[in-house]
Amino acid sequence: MERFLAVFCFATAGTLPYRVLAYYPFRKQLRFPIWTVILIIGIAQLTQSFLYALLSARGGNGVTLIEGIFAPACFVIYCICIRADRWKILFLYVFVFDYISLVWGTARYLECLLFYDPDMTFDTLRSMAFQLIILGVTVPFIALFLNRTKDKVFSTEAPTFWRVIWILPTLTTLIVQLYNGNHTAENVHQLRFFLSYILLFLEMFAVYYVLIQALDVILHEAALEEKAAQQETLLALQRTQYSQISRYMDETRQARHDLSQHLRLINQYLNTGDQDALREYVERYQDALPPEKNVFFCKNYAVNTIVSYYYEEALQSGIDFSAGLDLPEELPISEPEFCSMLGNLLENALLSCRDTVGAAPFIRVLAKTQGDTLLLAIDNTCLREPTWEDGKLRSSRHDGFGLGTASVRTIASHHNGTVFYTWADEVFYASVSLALSC
């Protein structure tokens, strides 16, 4: 019983700090209240420690099996408790696992170096003391590195990249674990045992460093793509404006030509004094006038231009478009940011409506200032329910998350605002509120 309790305490105290380290970067992304997560982790830890101590007290047969079973089991619990992309979680989880292996391997090697005994085991209070000393020296640096890496990883949207990149560090880890799976005193005492873990961790640092640099490139390319998309939209707006101006100029020239003919005829009626014929002609002329085509949405030139562009695009695609914009000539927030949000949401609404088959698609736009808040709402037909993952919308046009909706959230956060995306009864609702006092 004494042996069982000693191993149980060793297994618990020797593993629990790493669980805290693994969850530390995600402390603000937990799916459940903190006490629930602590309870889940505690139950898993006590179960693992109990089985480990039980088998160890009976001769050690099956201890490696227990460790092999609980490694993936802990990852499953990790994914359940943390609200984040599982591939990104796996990528970071492998790093924590390798850090655990390094601490354990280094502690056991140093213990062997100082107190070598062919029959020694590594589940004693002395072994735990070695582990805690190494942990105390290294964990601040590891926690800092892990936290920074996590921020970089989760700021990069590249689903295909994250689905495969974890394989590289994982394969290296498996090779080292298989190579050093035998943790007997004779094997641990060998210098190659210690060097294999040191080299593993150095390789992991190198891999993660290179990947972090690659993430910077990916983020830069994503920014360039978004800028290129905005430029393309701007060019489309300018083409639409040019087309409208050219059409208005042609219509004006035609109207001037027609007007001269009408004035000539009216002048003839006046000269002859035939007022009845003149009145009849004027009435026929009024009935023949074309309807007013110029559409004015709001006083702000940039916003009016963007909405006019999507209005024209919607009409050409047979989409019912209406807008109520109660905005001043000078926007109370950054004009480029608001126009970027408006353009992204209208672009998504237009693409969704163009995919509509067998229904009457529509787009409704509302924007106004209300006290210290600027409100924007866009509703549009959307026959298929969008896919959400971890609270973010996945794109329906490419593999990954929607860049437009993500950009809207980013801009809203700059203004202490909120964004809500909902879907019901084949209609997609996007609403944004921005604080004007920030």
Coordinates of C-alpha atoms in Angstrom, one line a residue:
M1 CA 0.0 0.0 0.0
E2 CA 2.9 2.3 0.8
R3 CA 4.4 1.7 -2.6
F4 CA 1.0 2.4 -4.3
L5 CA 0.5 5.7 -2.5
A6 CA 4.1 6.8 -3.2
V7 CA 3.7 6.1 -7.0
F8 CA 0.2 7.6 -7.0
C9 CA 1.5 10.9 -5.5
F10 CA 4.5 10.9 -7.8
A11 CA 2.4 10.4 -10.9
T12 CA 0.0 13.1 -9.9
A13 CA 2.5 15.7 -8.9
G14 CA 4.8 14.9 -11.8
T15 CA 2.0 15.3 -14.4
L16 CA -0.4 17.9 -13.2
P17 CA 2.0 20.9 -13.8
Y18 CA 2.2 20.0 -17.5
R19 CA -1.6 19.9 -17.8
V20 CA -1.7 23.4 -16.3
L21 CA 0.9 24.5 -18.8
A22 CA -1.0 23.0 -21.7
Y23 CA -4.2 24.9 -20.7
Y24 CA -2.6 28.1 -19.7
P25 CA -2.5 29.8 -23.2
F26 CA -6.2 28.9 -23.7
R27 CA -7.5 30.2 -20.4
K28 CA -9.8 32.6 -22.2
Q29 CA -11.0 30.1 -24.7
L30 CA -12.5 27.4 -22.5
R31 CA -15.8 25.9 -23.5
F32 CA -16.9 25.5 -19.9
P33 CA -16.6 27.4 -16.6
I34 CA -13.1 27.1 -15.1
W35 CA -14.3 24.8 -12.2
T36 CA -15.8 22.4 -14.7
V37 CA -12.5 22.2 -16.6
I38 CA -10.6 21.7 -13.4
L39 CA -13.0 18.9 -12.5
I40 CA -12.6 17.2 -15.8
I41 CA -8.8 17.5 -15.7
G42 CA -8.8 16.3 -12.1
I43 CA -10.8 13.2 -12.8
A44 CA -8.6 12.3 -15.8
Q45 CA -5.5 12.8 -13.8
L46 CA -6.6 10.8 -10.8
T47 CA -7.7 8.0 -13.1
Q48 CA -4.4 7.9 -14.8
S49 CA -2.4 8.1 -11.6
F50 CA -4.5 5.3 -10.0
L51 CA -3.9 2.9 -12.9
Y52 CA -0.2 3.9 -13.2
A53 CA 0.3 3.3 -9.4
L54 CA -1.7 0.1 -9.5
L55 CA 0.3 -1.4 -12.3
S56 CA 3.6 -0.1 -11.0
A57 CA 3.0 -1.6 -7.6
R58 CA 2.3 -5.0 -9.2
G59 CA 5.6 -5.1 -11.1
G60 CA 5.3 -2.4 -13.8
N61 CA 3.7 -4.5 -16.5
G62 CA 1.4 -2.3 -18.6
V63 CA 2.7 1.1 -17.4
T64 CA 3.9 2.0 -20.9
L65 CA 0.5 0.9 -22.2
I66 CA -1.3 3.2 -19.7
E67 CA 0.9 6.1 -20.8
G68 CA 0.2 5.3 -24.5
I69 CA -3.6 5.2 -23.9
F70 CA -3.8 8.4 -21.8
A71 CA -1.7 10.6 -24.2
P72 CA -4.4 10.6 -26.9
A73 CA -7.2 10.5 -24.3
C74 CA -5.8 13.7 -22.8
F75 CA -5.7 15.3 -26.2
V76 CA -9.4 14.5 -26.7
I77 CA -10.2 16.1 -23.4
Y78 CA -8.1 19.0 -24.5
C79 CA -10.2 19.5 -27.6
I80 CA -13.4 19.2 -25.7
C81 CA -12.5 21.8 -23.1
I82 CA -10.9 24.4 -25.5
R83 CA -12.9 26.3 -28.0
A84 CA -10.4 26.4 -30.9
D85 CA -9.4 24.7 -34.2
R86 CA -8.4 21.1 -33.3
W87 CA -5.5 21.0 -35.8
K88 CA -4.0 24.1 -34.2
I89 CA -4.5 22.6 -30.8
L90 CA -2.8 19.4 -31.9
F91 CA 0.1 21.4 -33.3
L92 CA 0.7 23.1 -29.9
Y93 CA -0.1 20.0 -27.9
V94 CA 2.8 18.1 -29.5
F95 CA 5.1 20.9 -28.3
V96 CA 3.9 20.5 -24.7
F97 CA 4.2 16.7 -25.0
D98 CA 7.8 17.0 -26.1
Y99 CA 8.5 19.4 -23.3
I100 CA 7.2 16.9 -20.8
S101 CA 9.4 14.2 -22.4
L102 CA 12.4 16.5 -22.1
V103 CA 11.9 17.3 -18.5
W104 CA 11.3 13.6 -17.6
G105 CA 14.3 12.4 -19.7
T106 CA 16.7 15.1 -18.3
A107 CA 15.6 14.5 -14.7
R108 CA 16.0 10.7 -15.0
Y109 CA 19.4 11.1 -16.7
L110 CA 20.7 13.5 -14.0
E111 CA 19.4 11.2 -11.3
C112 CA 21.2 8.3 -12.8
L113 CA 24.3 10.3 -13.3
L114 CA 24.4 11.2 -9.5
F115 CA 22.8 8.2 -7.9
Y116 CA 23.2 5.3 -10.4
D117 CA 21.9 1.9 -9.3
P118 CA 21.0 -0.8 -11.8
D119 CA 17.8 -1.5 -9.9
M120 CA 16.7 2.1 -9.4
T121 CA 13.3 3.3 -10.5
F122 CA 12.0 6.7 -11.4
D123 CA 8.8 7.0 -9.4
T124 CA 10.2 8.1 -6.1
L125 CA 10.2 11.4 -4.2
R126 CA 13.8 12.0 -5.3
S127 CA 12.8 11.6 -8.9
M128 CA 9.9 14.0 -8.4
A129 CA 12.3 16.5 -6.8
F130 CA 14.6 16.4 -9.9
Q131 CA 11.6 16.9 -12.2
L132 CA 10.3 19.9 -10.2
I133 CA 13.7 21.6 -10.1
I134 CA 14.1 21.3 -13.9
L135 CA 10.4 22.3 -14.4
G136 CA 10.8 25.4 -12.1
V137 CA 13.9 26.6 -14.1
T138 CA 12.5 26.1 -17.6
V139 CA 8.7 26.6 -17.4
P140 CA 8.7 30.4 -17.4
F141 CA 10.5 30.5 -20.7
I142 CA 8.4 27.7 -22.2
A143 CA 5.1 29.3 -21.1
L144 CA 6.2 32.6 -22.7
F145 CA 7.2 30.9 -25.9
L146 CA 4.0 28.8 -26.0
N147 CA 1.8 31.8 -25.4
R148 CA 3.5 33.8 -28.2
T149 CA 3.3 30.9 -30.5
K150 CA -0.3 30.3 -29.8
D151 CA -1.1 34.0 -30.6
K152 CA 0.7 33.7 -33.9
V153 CA -0.9 30.3 -34.8
F154 CA -4.5 31.5 -34.0
S155 CA -4.1 34.7 -36.0
T156 CA -3.3 32.7 -39.2
E157 CA -6.2 31.3 -41.2
A158 CA -4.8 28.6 -43.4
P159 CA -6.9 25.4 -42.8
T160 CA -5.1 23.2 -45.3
F161 CA -1.8 24.2 -43.8
W162 CA -2.8 23.3 -40.2
R163 CA -4.4 20.0 -41.2
V164 CA -1.0 18.7 -42.2
I165 CA 1.8 20.6 -40.5
W166 CA 1.4 18.8 -37.2
I167 CA 2.6 15.6 -38.9
L168 CA 6.2 17.0 -39.0
P169 CA 6.8 17.4 -35.3
T170 CA 4.7 14.4 -34.4
L171 CA 6.7 12.0 -36.5
T172 CA 9.9 13.2 -34.9
T173 CA 8.4 12.7 -31.5
L174 CA 7.3 9.2 -32.3
I175 CA 10.7 8.2 -33.5
V176 CA 12.4 9.4 -30.3
Q177 CA 9.7 7.9 -28.1
L178 CA 10.1 4.5 -29.8
Y179 CA 13.9 4.8 -29.7
N180 CA 13.9 5.6 -25.9
G181 CA 10.8 3.7 -24.9
N182 CA 12.8 1.6 -22.4
H183 CA 13.3 3.7 -19.2
T184 CA 15.4 1.3 -17.2
A185 CA 18.3 2.6 -15.2
E186 CA 20.8 1.0 -17.6
N187 CA 19.2 2.6 -20.6
V188 CA 18.6 6.0 -19.0
H189 CA 22.2 6.1 -17.8
Q190 CA 23.5 6.2 -21.4
L191 CA 24.5 9.6 -22.8
R192 CA 22.6 8.9 -26.1
F193 CA 19.4 8.7 -24.0
F194 CA 19.9 12.3 -22.8
L195 CA 21.1 13.6 -26.1
S196 CA 18.1 12.2 -28.0
Y197 CA 15.8 14.3 -25.9
I198 CA 17.9 17.3 -26.1
L199 CA 18.1 17.0 -29.9
L200 CA 14.4 16.3 -30.1
F201 CA 13.6 19.5 -28.2
L202 CA 16.2 21.6 -30.2
E203 CA 14.6 20.2 -33.4
M204 CA 11.2 21.1 -32.1
F205 CA 12.3 24.7 -31.4
A206 CA 13.8 24.9 -34.9
V207 CA 10.7 23.6 -36.5
Y208 CA 8.4 25.9 -34.5
Y209 CA 10.7 28.9 -35.2
V210 CA 10.8 28.3 -38.9
L211 CA 7.0 27.8 -38.9
I212 CA 6.5 31.0 -37.0
Q213 CA 8.5 32.8 -39.7
A214 CA 6.4 31.1 -42.3
L215 CA 3.2 32.3 -40.5
D216 CA 4.5 35.9 -40.8
V217 CA 4.8 35.3 -44.6
I218 CA 1.3 33.8 -44.7
L219 CA -0.2 36.7 -42.7
H220 CA 1.5 39.1 -45.0
E221 CA 0.2 37.3 -48.1
A222 CA -3.3 37.3 -46.6
A223 CA -3.1 41.0 -46.1
L224 CA -1.9 41.5 -49.6
E225 CA -4.8 39.3 -50.9
E226 CA -7.3 41.3 -48.9
K227 CA -5.8 44.6 -50.2
A228 CA -5.9 43.2 -53.8
A229 CA -9.5 42.3 -53.3
Q230 CA -10.3 45.7 -52.0
Q231 CA -8.5 47.3 -55.0
E232 CA -10.4 45.1 -57.3
T233 CA -13.7 46.2 -55.7
L234 CA -12.5 49.8 -56.0
L235 CA -11.8 49.3 -59.7
A236 CA -15.2 47.8 -60.1
L237 CA -16.8 50.7 -58.4
Q238 CA -14.9 53.1 -60.6
R239 CA -15.9 51.2 -63.7
T240 CA -19.5 51.4 -62.6
Q241 CA -19.2 55.1 -62.0
Y242 CA -17.6 55.6 -65.4
S243 CA -20.3 53.6 -67.0
Q244 CA -23.0 55.6 -65.3
I245 CA -21.4 58.9 -66.1
S246 CA -20.9 57.8 -69.8
R247 CA -24.6 56.8 -69.9
Y248 CA -25.7 60.0 -68.3
M249 CA -23.6 62.0 -70.8
D250 CA -25.1 60.1 -73.8
E251 CA -28.6 60.5 -72.4
T252 CA -27.9 64.3 -71.8
R253 CA -26.7 64.7 -75.4
Q254 CA -29.8 62.8 -76.7
A255 CA -32.0 64.9 -74.4
R256 CA -30.5 68.1 -75.7
H257 CA -31.1 67.0 -79.3
D258 CA -34.6 65.9 -78.5
L259 CA -35.3 69.1 -76.6
S260 CA -34.3 71.3 -79.5
Q261 CA -36.8 69.4 -81.6
H262 CA -39.5 69.8 -79.0
L263 CA -38.8 73.5 -78.6
R264 CA -39.0 74.0 -82.3
L265 CA -42.4 72.4 -82.4
I266 CA -43.6 74.2 -79.3
N267 CA -42.5 77.5 -80.9
Q268 CA -44.5 76.7 -84.0
Y269 CA -47.6 76.0 -82.0
L270 CA -47.2 79.3 -80.2
N271 CA -46.7 81.2 -83.5
T272 CA -49.9 79.7 -84.8
G273 CA -51.8 80.3 -81.5
D274 CA -53.0 76.7 -81.5
Q275 CA -53.1 76.3 -77.7
D276 CA -55.2 73.1 -77.7
A277 CA -52.7 71.3 -79.9
L278 CA -49.9 72.6 -77.8
R279 CA -51.5 71.4 -74.6
E280 CA -52.1 68.0 -76.1
Y281 CA -48.5 67.8 -77.3
V282 CA -47.1 68.7 -73.9
E283 CA -49.3 66.0 -72.2
R284 CA -48.1 63.4 -74.6
Y285 CA -44.5 64.5 -74.1
Q286 CA -44.8 64.2 -70.3
D287 CA -46.2 60.7 -70.6
A288 CA -43.4 59.7 -72.9
L289 CA -40.6 60.9 -70.5
P290 CA -38.5 58.0 -69.2
P291 CA -38.6 57.2 -65.4
E292 CA -36.0 58.8 -63.1
K293 CA -33.0 56.5 -63.1
N294 CA -30.7 58.3 -60.7
V295 CA -30.8 56.6 -57.3
F296 CA -29.6 58.5 -54.2
F297 CA -29.0 56.6 -51.0
C298 CA -27.2 58.9 -48.6
K299 CA -25.2 62.2 -48.3
N300 CA -21.9 60.5 -47.9
Y301 CA -20.3 60.2 -51.3
A302 CA -18.2 57.0 -50.6
V303 CA -21.0 55.1 -49.0
N304 CA -23.5 56.2 -51.7
T305 CA -21.0 55.1 -54.4
I306 CA -20.6 51.6 -52.9
V307 CA -24.3 51.1 -52.3
S308 CA -25.0 52.4 -55.9
Y309 CA -22.5 49.9 -57.3
Y310 CA -24.2 46.9 -55.5
Y311 CA -27.6 48.2 -56.4
E312 CA -26.7 48.2 -60.1
E313 CA -25.2 44.7 -59.7
A314 CA -28.3 43.5 -57.9
L315 CA -30.6 44.9 -60.6
Q316 CA -28.6 43.2 -63.4
S317 CA -28.9 39.9 -61.5
G318 CA -32.7 40.2 -60.9
I319 CA -32.2 40.8 -57.1
D320 CA -34.6 43.1 -55.3
F321 CA -32.5 45.7 -53.6
S322 CA -33.6 48.3 -51.1
A323 CA -31.6 50.6 -48.8
G324 CA -32.4 53.0 -46.0
L325 CA -29.3 55.0 -45.1
D326 CA -29.6 57.8 -42.6
L327 CA -26.0 58.9 -42.5
P328 CA -24.4 62.3 -42.5
E329 CA -22.2 63.7 -45.2
E330 CA -19.2 63.2 -42.9
L331 CA -19.1 59.8 -41.2
P332 CA -18.5 59.9 -37.5
I333 CA -15.9 57.0 -37.8
S334 CA -13.1 56.1 -40.3
E335 CA -14.7 56.2 -43.7
P336 CA -12.3 53.6 -45.2
E337 CA -13.1 51.1 -42.4
F338 CA -16.9 51.6 -42.6
C339 CA -16.8 51.3 -46.4
S340 CA -14.7 48.1 -46.1
M341 CA -17.3 46.6 -43.8
L342 CA -20.2 47.7 -45.9
G343 CA -18.5 46.4 -49.1
N344 CA -17.6 43.0 -47.6
L345 CA -21.1 42.4 -46.3
L346 CA -22.8 43.6 -49.5
E347 CA -20.4 41.4 -51.6
N348 CA -21.4 38.3 -49.5
A349 CA -25.1 39.2 -49.8
L350 CA -24.8 39.6 -53.6
L351 CA -23.0 36.3 -54.0
S352 CA -25.5 34.5 -51.8
C353 CA -28.4 35.9 -53.7
R354 CA -26.9 34.9 -57.1
D355 CA -26.8 31.3 -55.9
T356 CA -30.5 31.5 -55.2
V357 CA -32.6 29.2 -57.4
G358 CA -36.4 29.0 -57.4
A359 CA -36.9 31.9 -55.1
A360 CA -37.1 35.7 -55.2
P361 CA -33.8 37.0 -53.8
F362 CA -33.5 40.2 -52.0
I363 CA -31.1 42.5 -50.2
R364 CA -32.1 44.9 -47.5
V365 CA -29.7 47.5 -46.1
L366 CA -30.2 49.8 -43.1
A367 CA -27.7 52.2 -41.6
K368 CA -28.1 55.0 -39.1
T369 CA -26.5 56.7 -36.1
Q370 CA -28.3 56.3 -32.8
G371 CA -26.8 58.3 -29.9
D372 CA -23.2 57.3 -29.6
T373 CA -23.6 54.2 -31.8
L374 CA -23.5 53.6 -35.5
L375 CA -25.8 50.7 -36.6
L376 CA -25.5 48.7 -39.8
A377 CA -27.8 45.8 -40.8
I378 CA -27.9 43.8 -44.0
D379 CA -30.4 41.0 -44.6
N380 CA -30.3 38.9 -47.7
T381 CA -31.7 35.7 -49.1
C382 CA -29.6 32.6 -48.2
L383 CA -31.2 29.2 -49.0
R384 CA -28.4 27.1 -47.4
E385 CA -27.6 27.5 -43.7
P386 CA -24.0 28.7 -43.3
T387 CA -21.5 26.6 -41.4
W388 CA -20.1 27.8 -38.1
E389 CA -17.0 26.5 -36.4
D390 CA -15.8 27.8 -33.1
G391 CA -18.1 30.8 -33.5
K392 CA -16.7 31.8 -36.9
L393 CA -18.3 31.4 -40.3
R394 CA -16.7 29.0 -42.7
S395 CA -16.5 30.2 -46.3
S396 CA -18.9 28.7 -48.8
R397 CA -16.5 29.5 -51.7
H398 CA -13.2 28.2 -50.4
D399 CA -11.7 25.9 -47.8
G400 CA -11.4 28.0 -44.6
F401 CA -13.1 30.8 -42.9
G402 CA -14.8 33.7 -44.6
L403 CA -12.3 36.6 -44.9
G404 CA -15.0 39.2 -45.3
T405 CA -16.9 38.4 -42.2
A406 CA -13.6 38.0 -40.2
S407 CA -12.6 41.5 -41.5
V408 CA -15.8 43.0 -40.3
R409 CA -15.3 41.5 -36.8
T410 CA -11.8 42.9 -36.7
I411 CA -12.9 46.4 -37.7
A412 CA -15.8 46.3 -35.2
S413 CA -13.4 45.3 -32.4
H414 CA -11.3 48.5 -33.2
H415 CA -14.4 50.5 -32.3
N416 CA -15.5 48.6 -29.3
G417 CA -18.4 47.3 -31.4
T418 CA -20.3 44.0 -31.8
V419 CA -21.1 41.9 -34.8
F420 CA -23.9 39.3 -35.0
Y421 CA -24.4 36.8 -37.8
T422 CA -27.6 34.7 -37.7
W423 CA -29.6 32.6 -40.2
A424 CA -33.2 31.7 -40.1
D425 CA -35.9 30.8 -42.6
E426 CA -33.5 31.0 -45.6
V427 CA -32.5 34.6 -44.7
F428 CA -29.0 35.6 -43.5
Y429 CA -28.9 38.5 -41.0
A430 CA -25.8 40.6 -40.4
S431 CA -25.8 43.4 -37.8
V432 CA -23.0 45.6 -36.7
S433 CA -22.9 48.2 -33.9
L434 CA -19.9 50.6 -33.6
A435 CA -19.2 52.8 -30.6
L436 CA -18.6 56.4 -31.8
S437 CA -17.1 57.7 -28.5
C438 CA -14.0 55.4 -28.5

